[in-house]
Tab-separated table of C-alpha atoms in Angstrom:
chain	number	residue	atom	x	y	z
B	293	UNK	CA	45.899	-54.088	-62.904
B	294	UNK	CA	46.176	-53.455	-66.595
B	295	UNK	CA	47.850	-50.746	-68.603
B	296	UNK	CA	45.505	-48.872	-70.817
B	297	UNK	CA	47.694	-47.387	-73.466
B	298	UNK	CA	47.994	-46.637	-77.117
B	299	UNK	CA	50.412	-48.029	-79.636
B	300	UNK	CA	52.035	-45.298	-81.724
B	301	UNK	CA	54.857	-45.917	-84.201
B	302	UNK	CA	55.411	-49.408	-82.773
B	303	UNK	CA	55.879	-48.143	-79.212
B	304	UNK	CA	53.343	-48.513	-76.453
B	305	UNK	CA	52.413	-45.200	-74.903
B	306	UNK	CA	51.544	-45.781	-71.243
B	307	UNK	CA	48.149	-44.585	-70.159
B	308	UNK	CA	46.354	-44.502	-66.841
B	309	UNK	CA	46.197	-47.755	-64.917
B	310	UNK	CA	42.749	-49.140	-64.324
B	311	UNK	CA	41.632	-51.403	-61.533
B	312	UNK	CA	38.403	-53.300	-61.680
B	313	UNK	CA	36.197	-54.167	-58.736
B	314	UNK	CA	37.308	-57.806	-58.728
B	315	UNK	CA	40.961	-56.757	-58.255
B	316	UNK	CA	40.053	-54.461	-55.369
B	317	UNK	CA	37.891	-57.123	-53.717
B	318	UNK	CA	40.617	-59.744	-54.094
B	319	UNK	CA	43.168	-57.409	-52.508
B	320	UNK	CA	40.844	-56.507	-49.595
B	321	UNK	CA	39.958	-60.130	-48.890
B	322	UNK	CA	43.590	-61.209	-49.137
B	323	UNK	CA	44.937	-58.538	-46.797
B	324	UNK	CA	41.830	-57.680	-44.785
B	325	UNK	CA	40.534	-54.249	-43.869
B	326	UNK	CA	39.464	-52.884	-40.499
B	327	UNK	CA	36.966	-50.082	-40.101
B	328	UNK	CA	36.525	-48.716	-36.582
B	329	UNK	CA	34.431	-45.969	-35.100
B	330	UNK	CA	32.762	-44.775	-31.926
B	331	UNK	CA	29.377	-43.153	-31.491
B	332	UNK	CA	28.881	-41.143	-28.316
B	333	UNK	CA	25.677	-39.523	-27.147
B	334	UNK	CA	26.127	-36.837	-24.498
B	335	UNK	CA	23.578	-34.607	-22.840
B	336	UNK	CA	24.867	-31.600	-20.903
B	337	UNK	CA	28.365	-33.111	-20.683
B	338	UNK	CA	26.929	-36.395	-19.307
B	339	UNK	CA	27.731	-39.436	-21.385
B	340	UNK	CA	24.500	-41.327	-21.977
B	341	UNK	CA	25.549	-43.904	-24.518
B	342	UNK	CA	28.701	-45.105	-26.233
B	343	UNK	CA	28.622	-47.543	-29.123
B	344	UNK	CA	31.883	-48.958	-30.411
B	345	UNK	CA	31.797	-50.312	-33.940
B	346	UNK	CA	34.475	-52.557	-35.406
B	347	UNK	CA	34.229	-54.084	-38.861
B	348	UNK	CA	36.777	-56.553	-40.176
B	349	UNK	CA	36.370	-57.543	-43.827
B	350	UNK	CA	38.578	-60.417	-44.970
B	351	UNK	CA	38.530	-63.898	-46.428
B	352	UNK	CA	38.015	-66.827	-44.074
B	353	UNK	CA	41.688	-67.797	-44.351
B	354	UNK	CA	42.857	-64.257	-43.572
B	355	UNK	CA	40.465	-64.018	-40.617
B	356	UNK	CA	41.723	-67.330	-39.223
B	357	UNK	CA	45.311	-66.101	-39.548
B	358	UNK	CA	44.257	-63.067	-37.500
B	359	UNK	CA	42.804	-65.388	-34.829
B	360	UNK	CA	39.169	-64.716	-35.670
B	361	UNK	CA	36.989	-67.813	-35.969
B	362	UNK	CA	33.875	-67.107	-33.888
B	363	UNK	CA	31.550	-68.406	-36.617
B	364	UNK	CA	32.875	-71.924	-36.002
B	365	UNK	CA	31.613	-71.937	-32.398
B	366	UNK	CA	28.326	-70.050	-32.853
B	367	UNK	CA	25.443	-72.575	-32.983
B	368	UNK	CA	23.392	-70.176	-35.124
B	369	UNK	CA	26.079	-70.182	-37.827
B	370	UNK	CA	27.652	-73.636	-37.611
B	371	UNK	CA	25.886	-76.997	-37.732
B	372	UNK	CA	28.933	-78.528	-36.004
B	373	UNK	CA	28.665	-75.998	-33.155
B	374	UNK	CA	24.901	-76.613	-32.920
B	375	UNK	CA	25.542	-80.352	-32.626
B	376	UNK	CA	28.106	-79.711	-29.904
B	377	UNK	CA	25.672	-77.450	-28.031
B	378	UNK	CA	23.011	-80.173	-28.129
B	379	UNK	CA	25.506	-82.784	-26.950
B	380	UNK	CA	26.573	-80.532	-24.060
B	381	UNK	CA	22.959	-79.920	-23.058
B	382	UNK	CA	22.197	-83.654	-23.286
B	383	UNK	CA	25.227	-84.473	-21.104
B	384	UNK	CA	24.212	-81.881	-18.492
B	385	UNK	CA	20.644	-83.221	-18.385
B	386	UNK	CA	21.903	-86.799	-17.949
B	387	UNK	CA	24.144	-85.677	-15.075
B	388	UNK	CA	21.224	-83.911	-13.382
B	389	UNK	CA	19.019	-86.978	-13.859
B	390	UNK	CA	21.682	-89.249	-12.348
B	391	UNK	CA	22.026	-86.891	-9.370
B	392	UNK	CA	18.255	-86.905	-8.817
B	393	UNK	CA	18.081	-90.685	-9.125
B	394	UNK	CA	20.913	-91.141	-6.626
B	395	UNK	CA	19.115	-88.849	-4.147
B	396	UNK	CA	15.919	-90.847	-4.630
B	397	UNK	CA	17.830	-94.092	-3.947
B	398	UNK	CA	19.143	-92.637	-0.654
B	399	UNK	CA	15.634	-91.985	0.697
B	400	UNK	CA	14.319	-94.570	3.206
B	401	UNK	CA	11.872	-97.158	1.863
B	402	UNK	CA	8.238	-96.046	1.950
B	403	UNK	CA	9.194	-92.351	2.107
B	404	UNK	CA	7.365	-90.219	-0.454
B	405	UNK	CA	8.481	-86.609	-0.908
B	406	UNK	CA	5.262	-85.705	-2.699
B	407	UNK	CA	3.100	-86.774	0.248
B	408	UNK	CA	5.305	-84.861	2.719
B	409	UNK	CA	5.038	-81.632	0.732
B	410	UNK	CA	1.211	-81.567	0.690
């Protein structure tokens, strides 16, 4: 914030303080701001729909301090999370394949499931 003032007779006369948008944005991102609201739709005293809205505006560091880091685990927003999701899916598919192969090894020789199902 800066003092906008005049200099008269060698003395600074204080004027109104001005704040620019960058100062406000820096303060909001540093501290964070929460905006909350509910929307309710009723018809004849019967609640049909309730929508709860919560908006948290902050810097990444401030959000992490508040325990909010969902963007790190969302595959749509994080390449690391997307890689992890693919690795998990690959692991699950390998486990299923191993289970199917072990079942196939347990079948008696000459037994064909496809022929028995037709």
